[in-house]
Coordinates of C-alpha atoms in Angstrom, one line a residue:
M1 CA -164.8 83.5 -30.7
F2 CA -167.6 81.3 -31.6
L3 CA -169.2 77.9 -31.0
I4 CA -168.8 75.6 -34.2
P5 CA -171.9 73.3 -34.0
N6 CA -172.5 70.0 -35.2
V7 CA -169.2 68.4 -34.6
R8 CA -169.7 64.8 -34.1
I9 CA -168.1 62.6 -31.7
S10 CA -168.2 59.4 -30.3
V11 CA -166.5 58.2 -27.0
G12 CA -164.8 54.9 -26.4
I13 CA -162.3 53.0 -24.2
P14 CA -159.5 53.0 -25.0
P15 CA -156.7 50.8 -23.1
Q16 CA -156.0 51.8 -19.6
R17 CA -152.8 52.5 -18.0
E18 CA -152.8 52.3 -13.7
G19 CA -152.6 55.4 -12.1
W20 CA -154.4 57.3 -14.9
K21 CA -158.3 57.2 -16.6
S22 CA -158.5 58.0 -20.1
W23 CA -161.0 58.4 -22.7
L24 CA -161.0 58.0 -26.6
F25 CA -162.8 61.0 -28.7
N26 CA -163.4 59.8 -32.2
I27 CA -164.1 63.2 -34.2
H28 CA -165.8 62.4 -37.1
Y29 CA -165.5 64.2 -40.5
F30 CA -162.6 66.1 -38.9
A31 CA -161.4 68.0 -41.9
E32 CA -164.6 69.5 -42.3
I33 CA -164.9 71.4 -39.3
D34 CA -164.4 75.1 -40.1
A35 CA -160.7 76.0 -39.2
T36 CA -160.5 79.4 -41.1
T37 CA -160.8 82.0 -38.2
K38 CA -158.6 81.6 -35.0
G39 CA -160.5 81.0 -32.0
N40 CA -163.4 79.0 -33.3
Y41 CA -163.9 76.1 -30.8
F42 CA -166.2 72.7 -30.2
Y43 CA -165.4 71.0 -27.2
T44 CA -166.1 67.1 -26.3
P45 CA -168.7 65.5 -23.6
A46 CA -167.5 66.1 -19.8
L47 CA -164.9 63.9 -18.2
S48 CA -164.9 62.9 -14.6
C49 CA -162.5 62.4 -12.8
N50 CA -160.9 62.3 -9.0
E51 CA -164.5 63.2 -8.3
Q52 CA -164.1 66.5 -10.5
Q53 CA -165.9 67.5 -13.6
W54 CA -163.2 68.7 -16.5
G55 CA -164.1 69.7 -20.4
L56 CA -161.8 69.6 -23.2
E57 CA -162.1 72.7 -26.0
I58 CA -160.9 72.1 -29.4
Y59 CA -160.1 74.5 -31.7
P60 CA -159.7 73.4 -35.3
G61 CA -157.9 77.0 -36.9
G62 CA -155.5 76.7 -33.6
C63 CA -156.6 79.7 -30.2
I64 CA -156.1 83.5 -31.3
E65 CA -152.8 83.2 -29.6
A66 CA -152.0 79.9 -31.5
M67 CA -149.2 80.1 -34.5
D68 CA -150.8 79.5 -38.0
D69 CA -151.9 76.1 -39.3
R70 CA -152.2 74.6 -35.5
V71 CA -154.4 72.9 -33.8
S72 CA -155.2 74.2 -30.3
F73 CA -156.3 71.8 -27.3
V74 CA -158.1 73.6 -24.1
F75 CA -159.0 72.2 -20.7
Y76 CA -161.5 74.0 -18.5
K77 CA -162.7 73.0 -15.1
L78 CA -166.5 72.4 -14.9
S79 CA -166.9 71.8 -11.2
G80 CA -166.5 73.8 -8.6
G81 CA -164.0 73.7 -6.0
G82 CA -159.9 74.1 -6.2
V83 CA -157.7 71.3 -7.2
S84 CA -154.7 70.2 -9.1
A85 CA -154.5 67.4 -11.8
T86 CA -152.2 66.2 -14.5
F87 CA -153.8 65.8 -18.0
E88 CA -152.2 64.1 -21.0
V89 CA -153.5 64.3 -24.9
K90 CA -152.4 61.7 -27.4
I91 CA -152.1 62.4 -31.2
L92 CA -149.6 61.2 -34.1
E93 CA -147.8 59.8 -31.3
Q94 CA -147.1 62.6 -28.5
S95 CA -148.0 62.7 -25.4
P96 CA -147.6 66.5 -23.9
Q97 CA -148.5 66.6 -20.0
G98 CA -149.5 69.5 -18.0
T99 CA -150.4 70.2 -14.3
F100 CA -152.4 72.8 -13.1
F101 CA -154.1 73.8 -9.9
Y102 CA -157.5 75.4 -10.2
H103 CA -158.7 78.1 -7.7
P104 CA -162.4 77.9 -6.5
D105 CA -163.0 81.3 -7.9
D106 CA -160.3 81.4 -10.4
R107 CA -161.4 80.3 -14.4
R108 CA -157.9 79.8 -15.9
H109 CA -157.4 76.9 -18.8
L110 CA -154.4 74.5 -19.0
G111 CA -154.0 74.2 -23.1
W112 CA -151.4 73.0 -25.7
L113 CA -151.8 76.0 -28.5
D114 CA -149.2 74.8 -30.7
V115 CA -148.0 72.2 -30.3
F116 CA -150.1 70.1 -33.1
R117 CA -149.9 70.9 -36.7
R118 CA -153.1 70.6 -38.8
S119 CA -151.1 70.2 -41.5
D120 CA -149.9 66.8 -40.0
I121 CA -153.1 65.6 -38.0
L122 CA -155.0 65.7 -41.6
N123 CA -152.2 63.0 -42.6
I124 CA -153.5 60.3 -40.4
L125 CA -157.4 60.7 -40.3
D126 CA -158.9 57.5 -40.9
D127 CA -160.4 56.5 -44.6
N128 CA -163.9 58.3 -42.6
G129 CA -161.9 61.7 -41.8
T130 CA -162.2 60.6 -37.9
L131 CA -159.8 62.3 -35.8
A132 CA -159.0 58.9 -32.9
L133 CA -157.7 61.4 -29.6
V134 CA -157.3 60.0 -26.2
I135 CA -157.7 61.8 -22.9
S136 CA -155.9 60.9 -19.7
I137 CA -155.9 62.2 -16.5
K138 CA -153.8 61.3 -13.4
E139 CA -156.3 59.5 -10.8
E140 CA -155.3 60.8 -7.3
G141 CA -155.7 58.9 -4.4
L142 CA -158.9 60.2 -2.6
K143 CA -158.2 61.4 1.0
P144 CA -160.6 60.9 3.5
F145 CA -162.4 64.3 4.7
I146 CA -161.4 65.0 8.2
P147 CA -162.9 68.1 9.6
K148 CA -161.1 71.0 11.1
N149 CA -160.2 71.1 14.7
P150 CA -163.6 72.8 16.3
C151 CA -161.9 74.1 19.4
Q152 CA -162.1 77.9 17.5
N153 CA -165.3 77.6 16.3
M154 CA -166.7 76.5 20.0
L155 CA -164.8 79.0 21.4
Q156 CA -166.5 81.9 19.2
K157 CA -169.5 80.5 20.5
K158 CA -169.2 81.5 23.8
F159 CA -168.3 85.1 22.9
L160 CA -170.8 87.0 25.0
D161 CA -172.9 83.9 26.2
E162 CA -174.2 85.2 29.4
E163 CA -175.9 82.1 30.7
T164 CA -172.3 80.1 30.8
S165 CA -170.1 83.7 31.4
D166 CA -169.0 84.3 35.4
V167 CA -167.2 87.8 34.4
C168 CA -168.8 91.1 32.9
F169 CA -167.3 93.9 31.7
E170 CA -169.4 97.4 31.9
V171 CA -167.7 99.8 29.1
G172 CA -168.5 103.1 28.3
S173 CA -168.7 106.6 30.1
S174 CA -168.8 110.7 29.6
D175 CA -164.7 109.7 29.3
V176 CA -165.2 108.5 26.3
A177 CA -167.5 110.7 24.4
K178 CA -164.4 112.7 22.8
V179 CA -165.3 112.1 19.4
R180 CA -162.2 110.9 17.5
T181 CA -163.5 110.3 13.6
K182 CA -167.0 111.6 12.3
R183 CA -168.5 108.7 13.1
K184 CA -171.0 109.1 16.0
R185 CA -170.2 107.4 19.2
S186 CA -172.2 106.4 22.1
T187 CA -171.8 107.2 25.1
A188 CA -173.9 104.8 27.0
S189 CA -172.3 101.6 28.8
V190 CA -172.7 98.5 27.4
K191 CA -172.3 95.0 29.5
F192 CA -170.2 91.8 28.2
H193 CA -170.4 88.8 29.3
A194 CA -167.4 86.9 29.6
H195 CA -165.9 83.8 30.8
S196 CA -162.5 84.3 33.5
Q197 CA -160.6 81.3 32.3
I198 CA -161.1 82.2 28.4
L199 CA -160.0 85.8 29.3
Q200 CA -156.8 84.4 31.4
I201 CA -155.5 82.1 29.2
C202 CA -155.9 84.7 25.7
A203 CA -155.8 88.2 28.0
P204 CA -154.3 88.1 31.1
M205 CA -154.5 91.7 31.2
L206 CA -158.4 91.9 30.6
A207 CA -158.7 88.8 33.5
A208 CA -156.7 90.9 35.8
L209 CA -159.3 93.7 36.0
F210 CA -161.6 91.2 38.3
A211 CA -158.4 90.6 40.9
T212 CA -159.9 93.4 43.2
V213 CA -163.4 92.8 42.3
T214 CA -165.7 91.2 44.6
S215 CA -169.2 89.7 43.6
N216 CA -172.5 89.0 45.2
D217 CA -172.8 85.0 45.3
G218 CA -174.4 83.6 41.8
E219 CA -173.8 87.0 39.8
S220 CA -171.1 87.9 37.7
A221 CA -168.3 90.0 38.7
I222 CA -168.2 93.5 37.2
A223 CA -165.3 95.8 35.6
S224 CA -166.0 99.2 34.6
I225 CA -163.9 100.2 31.6
T226 CA -164.7 104.1 31.6
D227 CA -161.7 105.0 28.6
V228 CA -162.8 102.9 25.5
E229 CA -166.2 102.6 22.9
P230 CA -168.4 99.8 23.6
D231 CA -167.7 99.4 19.8
I232 CA -163.9 98.8 19.8
F233 CA -164.4 96.2 23.1
R234 CA -166.4 94.4 21.8
H235 CA -164.2 94.2 18.5
L236 CA -161.4 93.2 20.8
L237 CA -163.6 90.7 22.9
C238 CA -164.5 89.0 19.8
Y239 CA -160.8 88.8 18.6
V240 CA -160.1 87.2 22.1
Y241 CA -162.5 84.2 21.4
G242 CA -161.2 83.7 18.1
G243 CA -163.0 85.9 15.6
S244 CA -161.8 88.4 13.5
V245 CA -161.9 92.2 12.7
S246 CA -162.5 92.9 8.9
E247 CA -160.6 94.9 7.5
D248 CA -162.7 97.8 6.7
V249 CA -163.3 98.0 10.9
L250 CA -159.7 97.9 11.0
K251 CA -158.9 100.6 8.1
R252 CA -161.8 102.9 10.0
D253 CA -160.4 102.4 13.4
A254 CA -157.2 101.9 13.2
K255 CA -156.2 104.2 16.0
E256 CA -158.5 103.0 18.6
I257 CA -157.8 99.7 18.0
I258 CA -154.3 100.2 18.1
E259 CA -154.3 102.0 21.7
T260 CA -157.1 99.3 23.3
A261 CA -155.2 96.4 21.9
D262 CA -152.1 97.9 23.2
K263 CA -153.6 98.9 26.8
Y264 CA -154.2 95.1 27.4
S265 CA -152.1 93.5 25.2
I266 CA -153.9 92.0 22.6
V267 CA -150.7 92.2 20.7
N268 CA -151.7 90.4 17.5
L269 CA -154.8 92.7 16.8
K270 CA -152.5 95.6 17.8
L271 CA -150.2 94.2 14.7
E272 CA -152.9 93.6 12.4
A273 CA -154.4 97.5 12.9
E274 CA -151.7 99.0 12.6
A275 CA -150.6 97.0 9.1
A276 CA -153.9 98.3 8.5
Y277 CA -153.5 102.0 9.0
V278 CA -150.2 101.8 7.4
E279 CA -151.7 100.9 4.1
S280 CA -154.4 102.7 4.3
N281 CA -153.0 106.4 5.3
D282 CA -150.0 108.4 3.4
I283 CA -147.4 109.6 4.9
T284 CA -147.0 113.7 3.9
V285 CA -144.7 116.4 4.9
E286 CA -147.9 117.9 6.6
N287 CA -148.4 114.5 8.8
V288 CA -145.2 112.8 9.3
I289 CA -144.1 114.6 12.5
D290 CA -148.0 113.8 13.9
N291 CA -147.9 109.8 13.2
L292 CA -143.7 109.7 14.2
L293 CA -144.5 110.7 17.7
Y294 CA -147.6 108.6 17.7
A295 CA -145.6 105.8 16.9
D296 CA -142.9 106.4 19.0
A297 CA -145.6 106.4 21.9
K298 CA -147.3 103.2 21.1
N299 CA -144.5 101.3 20.1
C300 CA -145.4 100.9 16.4
A301 CA -142.8 99.8 14.6
L302 CA -143.9 99.4 11.3
L303 CA -145.8 102.7 11.1
K304 CA -142.7 104.1 12.5
E305 CA -140.5 102.2 9.5
A306 CA -143.1 103.9 7.5
V307 CA -142.7 107.3 8.4
L308 CA -139.0 107.2 8.9
D309 CA -138.9 105.7 4.9
F310 CA -140.6 108.9 4.0
L311 CA -137.9 110.8 5.8
A312 CA -135.4 109.2 4.1
E313 CA -136.4 109.5 0.7
N314 CA -137.7 113.4 0.9
S315 CA -135.1 114.2 2.7
V316 CA -134.3 118.0 1.5
E317 CA -138.0 118.3 1.3
A318 CA -138.6 117.3 4.8
A319 CA -135.3 119.7 5.4
Q320 CA -137.0 122.8 4.3
N321 CA -140.3 121.8 5.7
I322 CA -140.8 120.5 8.8
S323 CA -139.4 121.4 12.2
F324 CA -137.9 118.2 14.6
T325 CA -138.0 120.7 17.8
D326 CA -140.6 118.1 19.5
V327 CA -138.6 115.2 18.7
P328 CA -136.9 112.8 21.1
G329 CA -133.3 113.0 20.6
H330 CA -134.3 108.9 20.5
I331 CA -136.2 108.9 17.1
I332 CA -133.5 111.3 15.6
N333 CA -131.1 108.4 15.9
D334 CA -133.9 105.5 14.5
L335 CA -134.0 108.5 11.6
L336 CA -130.3 107.9 11.6
V337 CA -130.8 104.2 10.9
A338 CA -133.5 104.4 8.6
F339 CA -130.7 107.1 6.2
G340 CA -128.3 104.1 6.4
R341 CA -130.7 101.0 5.8
S342 CA -131.7 102.9 2.6
K343 CA -127.6 102.6 2.0
K344 CA -126.5 99.6 3.1
S345 CA -127.2 96.7 1.1
Y346 CA -129.8 94.1 2.8
G347 CA -128.3 92.1 5.6
S348 CA -124.8 92.7 4.5
G349 CA -122.0 93.0 7.5
N350 CA -122.3 90.9 10.4
V351 CA -125.1 89.9 12.6
G352 CA -125.5 92.8 14.1
D353 CA -125.6 94.8 11.0
K354 CA -128.0 92.1 9.4
Y355 CA -130.6 92.5 12.3
S356 CA -130.2 96.6 12.4
T357 CA -131.0 96.6 8.2
M358 CA -133.7 94.2 8.4
R359 CA -136.8 95.6 7.6
V360 CA -140.2 95.0 10.9
S361 CA -142.0 92.5 9.0
E362 CA -138.9 90.6 9.3
L363 CA -138.0 90.8 12.6
R364 CA -141.4 90.0 13.9
R365 CA -141.5 86.9 11.2
M366 CA -138.4 85.8 12.8
L367 CA -139.1 86.7 16.3
D368 CA -142.6 84.8 15.9
E369 CA -140.7 81.7 14.8
K370 CA -138.8 81.4 17.9
G371 CA -141.4 82.0 19.9
L372 CA -140.6 85.4 20.9
N373 CA -142.5 88.9 21.7
V374 CA -143.0 90.2 18.0
D375 CA -144.3 93.4 20.1
G376 CA -142.3 96.8 21.2
P377 CA -140.2 99.5 19.5
R378 CA -137.2 97.6 16.8
E379 CA -134.7 98.1 18.8
A380 CA -136.1 95.7 21.5
M381 CA -136.9 93.2 18.8
I382 CA -133.2 93.4 17.6
E383 CA -131.6 92.8 20.8
A384 CA -134.2 89.3 21.2
L385 CA -132.8 88.3 18.5
K386 CA -129.9 88.8 19.3
S387 CA -130.3 87.4 22.9
S388 CA -132.0 84.6 21.1
A389 CA -128.7 83.8 18.7
A390 CA -126.4 83.8 21.5
E391 CA -128.2 81.6 23.7
I392 CA -128.1 79.1 20.5
D393 CA -124.2 79.6 20.6
I394 CA -123.5 78.6 24.1

């Protein structure tokens, strides 16, 4: 693809329609512009509409993907940001329209590759060989700028703010010196200043640690946590203050975050870490039982589902190579459900059957929509949904 140089284009103003902004481009000596090679192009001056800048590329011999004897027209975005826009190109009394969404980091184009035949266009050029092309963009009503609700940012700014805090966590001791990963751990205790009212609303179990703690006048009450790594607790507390934990950290420290979030009932963070663990770890014959027992102990329904799916899909190999001696009986029942789910169509049968064959993510989504607890084993989730459905029927 090469840019065709020295193309003469003059700009005029065609009749305007309500709700549209239009431009007239007179492309002089169009018949003389090289059209022997597909993919070669020239472009019009920039178009400005809806506070955005647009460009139009014209391929006299058609795009590489176009059929023979075609002139192709392709719109592209010059300014940043995502936006949707409706375009119209008018020639030969044809006015095809198209609407396209431009993502901020996406260079996708909107084009008409095969609509216009070159032979037809050459027959309607004026005496000077000029092609008159009308381009229109639908004008959108400009929406007023409204800032986002600042509460989350304001809350995050209070994270570790010692000046306004009234409680403090002292985290870390020799109890957390058990190294679970190759990453070097700190055994020194670290203080995390916090706010009791925020904890009472967003993390009641953390707030409860101060219920029996007394403090001197003017000093923050201090609660000691001896079974969590300081860096893991920092991620937990940051999440409580409306922050987020990076995907890399979630994958690297998934189990530790799951255990800490589970202990202090920061449910959403636990589910994020669980999803990261499932995504970043392969279930194998060698680790399947360890993962199954861990998922059962921590009520990680998504992880348990992944493990049971693996066993159901690899039942012969599992039967030959895995000992289920230490597996609790209720987990065997879960395995039978997984086998049944793999053989039944999704959502078949009555309401009870529908829930029993649903995936964990779908159960959690339904619970969240109803404002119910999304944590816990799948049996508890199903019972909660059945109870909710029964209350509606009454």
